[in-house]
PDB file of N, CA, C and O in Angstrom:
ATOM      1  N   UNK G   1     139.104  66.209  77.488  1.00 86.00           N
ATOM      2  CA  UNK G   1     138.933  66.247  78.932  1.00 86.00           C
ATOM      3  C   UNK G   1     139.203  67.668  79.432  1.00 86.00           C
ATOM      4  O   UNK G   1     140.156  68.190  78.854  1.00 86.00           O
ATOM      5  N   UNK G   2     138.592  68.447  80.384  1.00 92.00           N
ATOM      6  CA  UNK G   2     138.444  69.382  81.351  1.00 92.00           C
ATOM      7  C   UNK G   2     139.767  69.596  81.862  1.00 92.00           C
ATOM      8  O   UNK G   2     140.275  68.596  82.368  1.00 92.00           O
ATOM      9  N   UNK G   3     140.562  70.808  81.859  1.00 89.00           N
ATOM     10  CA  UNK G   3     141.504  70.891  82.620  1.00 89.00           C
ATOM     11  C   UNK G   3     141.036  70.808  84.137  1.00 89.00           C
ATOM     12  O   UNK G   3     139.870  70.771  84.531  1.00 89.00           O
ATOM     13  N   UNK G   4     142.453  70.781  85.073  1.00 89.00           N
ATOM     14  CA  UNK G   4     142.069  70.254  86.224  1.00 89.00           C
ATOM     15  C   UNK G   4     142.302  71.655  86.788  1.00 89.00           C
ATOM     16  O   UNK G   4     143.095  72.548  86.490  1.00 89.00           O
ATOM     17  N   UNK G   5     141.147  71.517  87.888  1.00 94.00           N
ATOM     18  CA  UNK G   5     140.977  72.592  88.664  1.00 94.00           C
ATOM     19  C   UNK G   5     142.213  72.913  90.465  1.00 94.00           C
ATOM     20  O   UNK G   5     142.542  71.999  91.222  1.00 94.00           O
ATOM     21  N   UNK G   6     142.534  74.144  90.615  1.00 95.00           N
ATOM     22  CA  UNK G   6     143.049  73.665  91.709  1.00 95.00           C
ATOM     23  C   UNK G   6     142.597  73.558  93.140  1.00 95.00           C
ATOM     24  O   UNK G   6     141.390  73.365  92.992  1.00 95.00           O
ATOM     25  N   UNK G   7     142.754  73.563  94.028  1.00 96.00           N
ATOM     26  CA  UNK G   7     142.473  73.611  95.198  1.00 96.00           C
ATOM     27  C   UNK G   7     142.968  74.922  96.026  1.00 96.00           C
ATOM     28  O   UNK G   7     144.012  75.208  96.611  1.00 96.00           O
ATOM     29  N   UNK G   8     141.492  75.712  95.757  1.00 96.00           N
ATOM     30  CA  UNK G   8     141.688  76.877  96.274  1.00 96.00           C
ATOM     31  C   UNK G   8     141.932  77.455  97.543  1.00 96.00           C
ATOM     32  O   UNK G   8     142.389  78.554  97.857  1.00 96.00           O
ATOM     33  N   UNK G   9     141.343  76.032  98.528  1.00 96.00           N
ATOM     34  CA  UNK G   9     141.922  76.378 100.292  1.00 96.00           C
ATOM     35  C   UNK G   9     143.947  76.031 100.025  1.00 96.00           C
ATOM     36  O   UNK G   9     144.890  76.628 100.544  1.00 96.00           O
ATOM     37  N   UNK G  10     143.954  75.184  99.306  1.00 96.00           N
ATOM     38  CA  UNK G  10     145.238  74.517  99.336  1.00 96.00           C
ATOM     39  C   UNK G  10     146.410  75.753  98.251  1.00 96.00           C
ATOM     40  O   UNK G  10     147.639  75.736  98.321  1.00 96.00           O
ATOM     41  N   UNK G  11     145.678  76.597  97.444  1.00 96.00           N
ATOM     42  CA  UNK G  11     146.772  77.376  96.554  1.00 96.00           C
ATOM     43  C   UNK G  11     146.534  78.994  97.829  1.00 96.00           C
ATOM     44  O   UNK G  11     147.427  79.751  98.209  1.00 96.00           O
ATOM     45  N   UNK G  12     145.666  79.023  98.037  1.00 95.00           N
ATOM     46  CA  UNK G  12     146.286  80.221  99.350  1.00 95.00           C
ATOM     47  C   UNK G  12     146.675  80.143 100.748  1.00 95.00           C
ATOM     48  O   UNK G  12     146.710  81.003 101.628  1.00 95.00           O
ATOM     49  N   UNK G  13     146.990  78.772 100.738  1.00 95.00           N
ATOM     50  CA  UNK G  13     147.718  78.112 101.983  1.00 95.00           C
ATOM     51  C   UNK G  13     149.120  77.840 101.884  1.00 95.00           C
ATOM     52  O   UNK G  13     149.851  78.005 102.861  1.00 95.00           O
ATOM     53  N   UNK G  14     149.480  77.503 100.962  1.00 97.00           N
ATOM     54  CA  UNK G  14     151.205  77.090  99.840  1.00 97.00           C
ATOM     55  C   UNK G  14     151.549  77.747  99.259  1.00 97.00           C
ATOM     56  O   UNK G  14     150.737  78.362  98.568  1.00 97.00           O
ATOM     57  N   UNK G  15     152.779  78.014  99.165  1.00 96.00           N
ATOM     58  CA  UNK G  15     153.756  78.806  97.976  1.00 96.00           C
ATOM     59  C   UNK G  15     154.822  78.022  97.763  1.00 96.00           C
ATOM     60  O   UNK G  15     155.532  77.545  98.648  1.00 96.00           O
ATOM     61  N   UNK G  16     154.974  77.851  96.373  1.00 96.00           N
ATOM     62  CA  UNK G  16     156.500  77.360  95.971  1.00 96.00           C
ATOM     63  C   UNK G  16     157.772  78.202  95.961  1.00 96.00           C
ATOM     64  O   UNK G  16     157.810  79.411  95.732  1.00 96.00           O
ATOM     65  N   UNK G  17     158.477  77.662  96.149  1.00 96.00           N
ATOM     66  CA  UNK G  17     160.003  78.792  96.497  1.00 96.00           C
ATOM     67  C   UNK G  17     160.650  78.674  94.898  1.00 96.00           C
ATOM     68  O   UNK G  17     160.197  77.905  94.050  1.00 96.00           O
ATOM     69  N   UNK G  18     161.672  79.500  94.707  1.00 96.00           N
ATOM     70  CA  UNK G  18     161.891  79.634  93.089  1.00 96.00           C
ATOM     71  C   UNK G  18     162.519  77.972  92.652  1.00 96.00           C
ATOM     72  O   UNK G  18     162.215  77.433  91.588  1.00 96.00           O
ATOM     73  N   UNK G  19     163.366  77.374  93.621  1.00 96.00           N
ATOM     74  CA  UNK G  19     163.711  75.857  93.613  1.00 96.00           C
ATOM     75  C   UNK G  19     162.600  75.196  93.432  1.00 96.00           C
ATOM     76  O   UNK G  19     162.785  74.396  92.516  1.00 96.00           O
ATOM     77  N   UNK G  20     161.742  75.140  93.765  1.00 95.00           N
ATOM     78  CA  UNK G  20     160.169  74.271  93.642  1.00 95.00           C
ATOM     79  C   UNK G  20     159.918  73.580  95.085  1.00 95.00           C
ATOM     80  O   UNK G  20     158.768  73.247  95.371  1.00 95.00           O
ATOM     81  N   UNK G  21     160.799  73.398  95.844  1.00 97.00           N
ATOM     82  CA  UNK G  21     159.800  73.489  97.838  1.00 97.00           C
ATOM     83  C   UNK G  21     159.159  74.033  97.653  1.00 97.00           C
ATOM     84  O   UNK G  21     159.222  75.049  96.960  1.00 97.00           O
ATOM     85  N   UNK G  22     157.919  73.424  98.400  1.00 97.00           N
ATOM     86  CA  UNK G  22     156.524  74.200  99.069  1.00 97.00           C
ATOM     87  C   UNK G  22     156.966  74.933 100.439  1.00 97.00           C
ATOM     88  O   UNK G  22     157.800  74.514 101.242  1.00 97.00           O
ATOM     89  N   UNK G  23     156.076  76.339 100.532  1.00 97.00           N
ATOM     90  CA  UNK G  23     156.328  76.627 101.977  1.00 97.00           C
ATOM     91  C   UNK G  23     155.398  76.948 102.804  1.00 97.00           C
ATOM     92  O   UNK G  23     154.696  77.911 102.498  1.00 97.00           O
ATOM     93  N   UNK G  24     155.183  76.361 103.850  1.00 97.00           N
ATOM     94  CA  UNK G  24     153.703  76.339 104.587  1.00 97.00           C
ATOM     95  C   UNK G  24     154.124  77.108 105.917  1.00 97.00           C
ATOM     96  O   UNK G  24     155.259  77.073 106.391  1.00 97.00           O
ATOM     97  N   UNK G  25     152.800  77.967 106.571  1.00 96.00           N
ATOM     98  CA  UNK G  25     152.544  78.064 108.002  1.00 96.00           C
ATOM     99  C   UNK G  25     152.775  77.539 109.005  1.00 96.00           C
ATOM    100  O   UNK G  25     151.893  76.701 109.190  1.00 96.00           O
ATOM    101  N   UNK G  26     153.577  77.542 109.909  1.00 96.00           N
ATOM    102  CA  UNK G  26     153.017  76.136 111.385  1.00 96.00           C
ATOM    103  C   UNK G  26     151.818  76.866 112.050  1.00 96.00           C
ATOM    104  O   UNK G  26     151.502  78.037 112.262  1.00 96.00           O
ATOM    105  N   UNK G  27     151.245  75.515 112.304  1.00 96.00           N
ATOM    106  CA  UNK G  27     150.004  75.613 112.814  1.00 96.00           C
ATOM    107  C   UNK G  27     150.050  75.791 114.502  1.00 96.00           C
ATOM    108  O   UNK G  27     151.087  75.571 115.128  1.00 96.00           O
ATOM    109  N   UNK G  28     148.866  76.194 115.115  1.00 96.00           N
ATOM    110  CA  UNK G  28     148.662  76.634 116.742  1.00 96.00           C
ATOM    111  C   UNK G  28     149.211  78.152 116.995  1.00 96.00           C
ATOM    112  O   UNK G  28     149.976  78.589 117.854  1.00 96.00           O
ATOM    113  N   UNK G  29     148.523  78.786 115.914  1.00 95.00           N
ATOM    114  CA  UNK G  29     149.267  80.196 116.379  1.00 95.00           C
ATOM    115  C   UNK G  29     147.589  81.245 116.280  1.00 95.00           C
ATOM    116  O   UNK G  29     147.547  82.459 116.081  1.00 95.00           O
ATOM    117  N   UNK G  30     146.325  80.278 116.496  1.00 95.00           N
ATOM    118  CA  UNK G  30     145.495  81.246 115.983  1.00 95.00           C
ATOM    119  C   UNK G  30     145.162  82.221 117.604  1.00 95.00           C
ATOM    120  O   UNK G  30     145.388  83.356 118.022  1.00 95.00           O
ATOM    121  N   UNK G  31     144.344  80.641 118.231  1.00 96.00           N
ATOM    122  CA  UNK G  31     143.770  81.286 119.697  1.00 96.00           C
ATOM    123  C   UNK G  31     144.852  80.565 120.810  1.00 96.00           C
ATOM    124  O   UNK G  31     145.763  79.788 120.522  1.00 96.00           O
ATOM    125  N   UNK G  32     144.480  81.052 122.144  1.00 96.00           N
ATOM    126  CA  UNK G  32     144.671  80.651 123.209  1.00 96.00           C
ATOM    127  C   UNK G  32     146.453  80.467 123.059  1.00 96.00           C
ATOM    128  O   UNK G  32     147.232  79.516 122.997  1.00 96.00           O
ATOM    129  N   UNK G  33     146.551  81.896 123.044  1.00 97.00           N
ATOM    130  CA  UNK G  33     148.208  82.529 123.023  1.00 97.00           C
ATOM    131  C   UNK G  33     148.533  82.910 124.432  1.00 97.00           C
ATOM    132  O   UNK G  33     149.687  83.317 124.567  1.00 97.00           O
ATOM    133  N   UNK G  34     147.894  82.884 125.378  1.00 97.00           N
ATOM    134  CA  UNK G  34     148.223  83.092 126.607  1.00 97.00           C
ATOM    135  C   UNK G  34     148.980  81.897 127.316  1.00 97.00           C
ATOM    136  O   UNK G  34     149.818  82.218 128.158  1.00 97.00           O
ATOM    137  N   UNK G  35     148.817  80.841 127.119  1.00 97.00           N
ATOM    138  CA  UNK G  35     149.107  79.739 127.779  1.00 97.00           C
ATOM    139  C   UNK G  35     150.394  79.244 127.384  1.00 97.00           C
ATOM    140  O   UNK G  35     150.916  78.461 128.178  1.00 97.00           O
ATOM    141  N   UNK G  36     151.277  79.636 125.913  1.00 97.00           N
ATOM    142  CA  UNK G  36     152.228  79.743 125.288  1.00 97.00           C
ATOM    143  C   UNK G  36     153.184  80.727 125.457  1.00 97.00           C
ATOM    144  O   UNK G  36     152.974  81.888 125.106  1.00 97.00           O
ATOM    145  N   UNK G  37     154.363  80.306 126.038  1.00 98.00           N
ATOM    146  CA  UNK G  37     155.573  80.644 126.149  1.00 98.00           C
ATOM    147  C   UNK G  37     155.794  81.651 124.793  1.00 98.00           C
ATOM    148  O   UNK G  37     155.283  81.302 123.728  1.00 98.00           O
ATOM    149  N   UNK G  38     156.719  83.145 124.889  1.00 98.00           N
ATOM    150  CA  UNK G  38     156.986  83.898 124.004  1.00 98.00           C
ATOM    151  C   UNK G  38     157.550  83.409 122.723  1.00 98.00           C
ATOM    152  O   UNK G  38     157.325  83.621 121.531  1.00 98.00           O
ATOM    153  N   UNK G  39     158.731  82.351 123.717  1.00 97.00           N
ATOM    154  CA  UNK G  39     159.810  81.982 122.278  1.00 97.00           C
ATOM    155  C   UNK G  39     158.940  80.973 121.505  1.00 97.00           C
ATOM    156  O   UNK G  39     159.212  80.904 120.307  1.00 97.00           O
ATOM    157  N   UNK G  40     157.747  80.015 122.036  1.00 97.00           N
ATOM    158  CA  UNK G  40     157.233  79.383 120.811  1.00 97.00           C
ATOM    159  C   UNK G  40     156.457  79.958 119.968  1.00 97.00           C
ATOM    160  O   UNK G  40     156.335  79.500 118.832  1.00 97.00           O
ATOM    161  N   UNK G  41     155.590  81.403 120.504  1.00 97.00           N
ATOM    162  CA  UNK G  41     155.003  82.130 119.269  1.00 97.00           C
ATOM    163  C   UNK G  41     155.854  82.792 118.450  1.00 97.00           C
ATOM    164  O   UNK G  41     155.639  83.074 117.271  1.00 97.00           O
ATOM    165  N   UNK G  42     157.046  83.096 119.232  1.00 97.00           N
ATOM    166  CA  UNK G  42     158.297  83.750 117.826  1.00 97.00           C
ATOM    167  C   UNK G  42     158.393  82.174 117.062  1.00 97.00           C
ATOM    168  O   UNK G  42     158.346  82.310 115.840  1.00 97.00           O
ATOM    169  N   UNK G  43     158.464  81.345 117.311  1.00 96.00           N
ATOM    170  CA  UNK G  43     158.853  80.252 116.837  1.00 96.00           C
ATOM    171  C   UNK G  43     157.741  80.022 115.345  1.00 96.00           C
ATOM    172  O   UNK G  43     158.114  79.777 114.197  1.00 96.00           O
ATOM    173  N   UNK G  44     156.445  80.182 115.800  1.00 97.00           N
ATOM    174  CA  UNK G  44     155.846  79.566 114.667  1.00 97.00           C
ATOM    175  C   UNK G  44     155.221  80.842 113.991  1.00 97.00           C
ATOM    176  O   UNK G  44     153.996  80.804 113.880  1.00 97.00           O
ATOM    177  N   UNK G  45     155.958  82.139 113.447  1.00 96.00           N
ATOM    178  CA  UNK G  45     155.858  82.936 113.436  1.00 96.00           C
ATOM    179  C   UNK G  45     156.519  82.569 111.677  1.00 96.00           C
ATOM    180  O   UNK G  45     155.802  82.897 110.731  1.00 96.00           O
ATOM    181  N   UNK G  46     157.502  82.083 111.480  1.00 94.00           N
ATOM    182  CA  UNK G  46     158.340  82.018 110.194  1.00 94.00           C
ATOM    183  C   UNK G  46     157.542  80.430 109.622  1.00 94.00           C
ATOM    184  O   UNK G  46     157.095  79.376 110.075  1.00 94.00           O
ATOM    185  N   UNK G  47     157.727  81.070 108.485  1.00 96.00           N
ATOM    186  CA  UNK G  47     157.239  79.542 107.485  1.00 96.00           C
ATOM    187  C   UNK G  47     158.109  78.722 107.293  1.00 96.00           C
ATOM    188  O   UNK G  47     159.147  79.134 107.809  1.00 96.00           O
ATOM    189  N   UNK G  48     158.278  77.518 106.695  1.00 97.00           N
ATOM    190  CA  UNK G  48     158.598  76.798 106.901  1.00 97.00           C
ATOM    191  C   UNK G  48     158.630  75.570 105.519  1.00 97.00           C
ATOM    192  O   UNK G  48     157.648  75.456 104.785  1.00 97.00           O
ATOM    193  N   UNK G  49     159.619  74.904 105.366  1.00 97.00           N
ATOM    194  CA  UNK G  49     159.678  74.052 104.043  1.00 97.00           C
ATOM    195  C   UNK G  49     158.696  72.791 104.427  1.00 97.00           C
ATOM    196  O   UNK G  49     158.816  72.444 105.602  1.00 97.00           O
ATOM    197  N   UNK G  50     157.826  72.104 103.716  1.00 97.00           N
ATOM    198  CA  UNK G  50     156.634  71.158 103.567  1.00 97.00           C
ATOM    199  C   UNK G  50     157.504  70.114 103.758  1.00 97.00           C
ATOM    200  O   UNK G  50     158.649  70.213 103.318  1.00 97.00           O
ATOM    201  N   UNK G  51     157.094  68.985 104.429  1.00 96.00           N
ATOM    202  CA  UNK G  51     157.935  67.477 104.215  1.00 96.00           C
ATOM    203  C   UNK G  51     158.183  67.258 102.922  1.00 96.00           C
ATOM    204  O   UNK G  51     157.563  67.940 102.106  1.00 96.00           O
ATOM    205  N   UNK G  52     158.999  66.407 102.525  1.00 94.00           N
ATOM    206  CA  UNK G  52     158.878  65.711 100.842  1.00 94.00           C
ATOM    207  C   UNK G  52     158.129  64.913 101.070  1.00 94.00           C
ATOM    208  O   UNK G  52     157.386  64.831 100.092  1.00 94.00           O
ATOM    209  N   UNK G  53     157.767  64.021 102.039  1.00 95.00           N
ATOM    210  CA  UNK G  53     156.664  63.057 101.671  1.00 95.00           C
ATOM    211  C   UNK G  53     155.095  63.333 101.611  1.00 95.00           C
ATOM    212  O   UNK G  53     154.172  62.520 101.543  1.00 95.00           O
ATOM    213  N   UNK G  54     155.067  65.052 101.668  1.00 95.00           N
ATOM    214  CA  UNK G  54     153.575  65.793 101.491  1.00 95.00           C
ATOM    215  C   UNK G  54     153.883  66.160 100.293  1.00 95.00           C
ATOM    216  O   UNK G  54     153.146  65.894  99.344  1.00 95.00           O
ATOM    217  N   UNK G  55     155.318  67.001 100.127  1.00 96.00           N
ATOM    218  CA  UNK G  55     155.422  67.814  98.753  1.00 96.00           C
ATOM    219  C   UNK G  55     154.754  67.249  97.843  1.00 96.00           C
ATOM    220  O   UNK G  55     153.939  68.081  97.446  1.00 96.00           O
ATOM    221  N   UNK G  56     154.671  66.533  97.427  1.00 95.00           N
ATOM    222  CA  UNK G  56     153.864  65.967  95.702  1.00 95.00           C
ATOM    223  C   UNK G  56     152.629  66.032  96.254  1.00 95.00           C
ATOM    224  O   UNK G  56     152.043  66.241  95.192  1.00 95.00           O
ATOM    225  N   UNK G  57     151.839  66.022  96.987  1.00 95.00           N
ATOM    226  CA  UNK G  57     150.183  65.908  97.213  1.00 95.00           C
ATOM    227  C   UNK G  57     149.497  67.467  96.844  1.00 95.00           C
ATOM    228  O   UNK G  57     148.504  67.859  96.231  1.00 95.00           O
ATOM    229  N   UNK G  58     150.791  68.189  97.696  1.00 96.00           N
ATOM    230  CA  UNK G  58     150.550  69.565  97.982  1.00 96.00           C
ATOM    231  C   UNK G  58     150.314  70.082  96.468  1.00 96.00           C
ATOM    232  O   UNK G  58     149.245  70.438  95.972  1.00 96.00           O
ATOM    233  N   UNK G  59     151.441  70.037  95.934  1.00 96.00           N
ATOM    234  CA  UNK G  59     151.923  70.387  94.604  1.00 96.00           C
ATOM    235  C   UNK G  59     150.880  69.851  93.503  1.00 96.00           C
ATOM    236  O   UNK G  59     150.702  70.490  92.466  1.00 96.00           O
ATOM    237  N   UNK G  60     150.294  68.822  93.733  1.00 94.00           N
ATOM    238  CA  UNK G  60     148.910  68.533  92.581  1.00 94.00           C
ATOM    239  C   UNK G  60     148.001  69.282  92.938  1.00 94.00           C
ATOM    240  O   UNK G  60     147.704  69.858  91.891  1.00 94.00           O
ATOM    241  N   UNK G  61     147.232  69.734  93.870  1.00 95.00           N
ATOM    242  CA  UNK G  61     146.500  70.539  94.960  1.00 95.00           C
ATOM    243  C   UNK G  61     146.559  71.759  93.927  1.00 95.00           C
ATOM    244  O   UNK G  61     145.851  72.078  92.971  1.00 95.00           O
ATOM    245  N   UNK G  62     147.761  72.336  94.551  1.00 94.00           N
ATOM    246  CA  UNK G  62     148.155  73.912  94.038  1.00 94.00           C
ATOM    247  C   UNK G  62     148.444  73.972  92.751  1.00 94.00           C
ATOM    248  O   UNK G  62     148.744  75.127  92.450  1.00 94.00           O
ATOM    249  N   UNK G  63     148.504  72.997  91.555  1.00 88.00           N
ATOM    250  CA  UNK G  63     148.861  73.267  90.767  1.00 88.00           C
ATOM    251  C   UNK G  63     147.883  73.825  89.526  1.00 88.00           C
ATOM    252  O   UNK G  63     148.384  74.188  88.461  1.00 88.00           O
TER     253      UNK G  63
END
């Protein structure tokens, strides 16, 4: 059988931390930054640890 391929939107979207958490982006930071308060674009500015109940989906994805 074929090794398995990964998911290339999904392995330059994720990074694993040296523990093995995934760490993702928050999302709503592309357009329509005017209408948003300063402290929530500092806010979604830092990444962020993946739920555990995504972690394993993510992690077959990227792997």
């Amino acid at each position: 059988m074929p090794k398995m391929k990964s998911n290339r939107g999904a392995a330059k979207t994720f990074k694993t931390t040296g523990s093995g958490k995934v760490k993702r982006h928050k999302a709503f930071k592309s357009h329509i930054l005017t209408s948003k308060s300063r402290k929530r674009k500092r806010s979604l500015r830092k990444a962020v640890v993946a739920s555990a109940s995504d972690e394993r989906r993510i992690k077959i994805m990227i792997q």
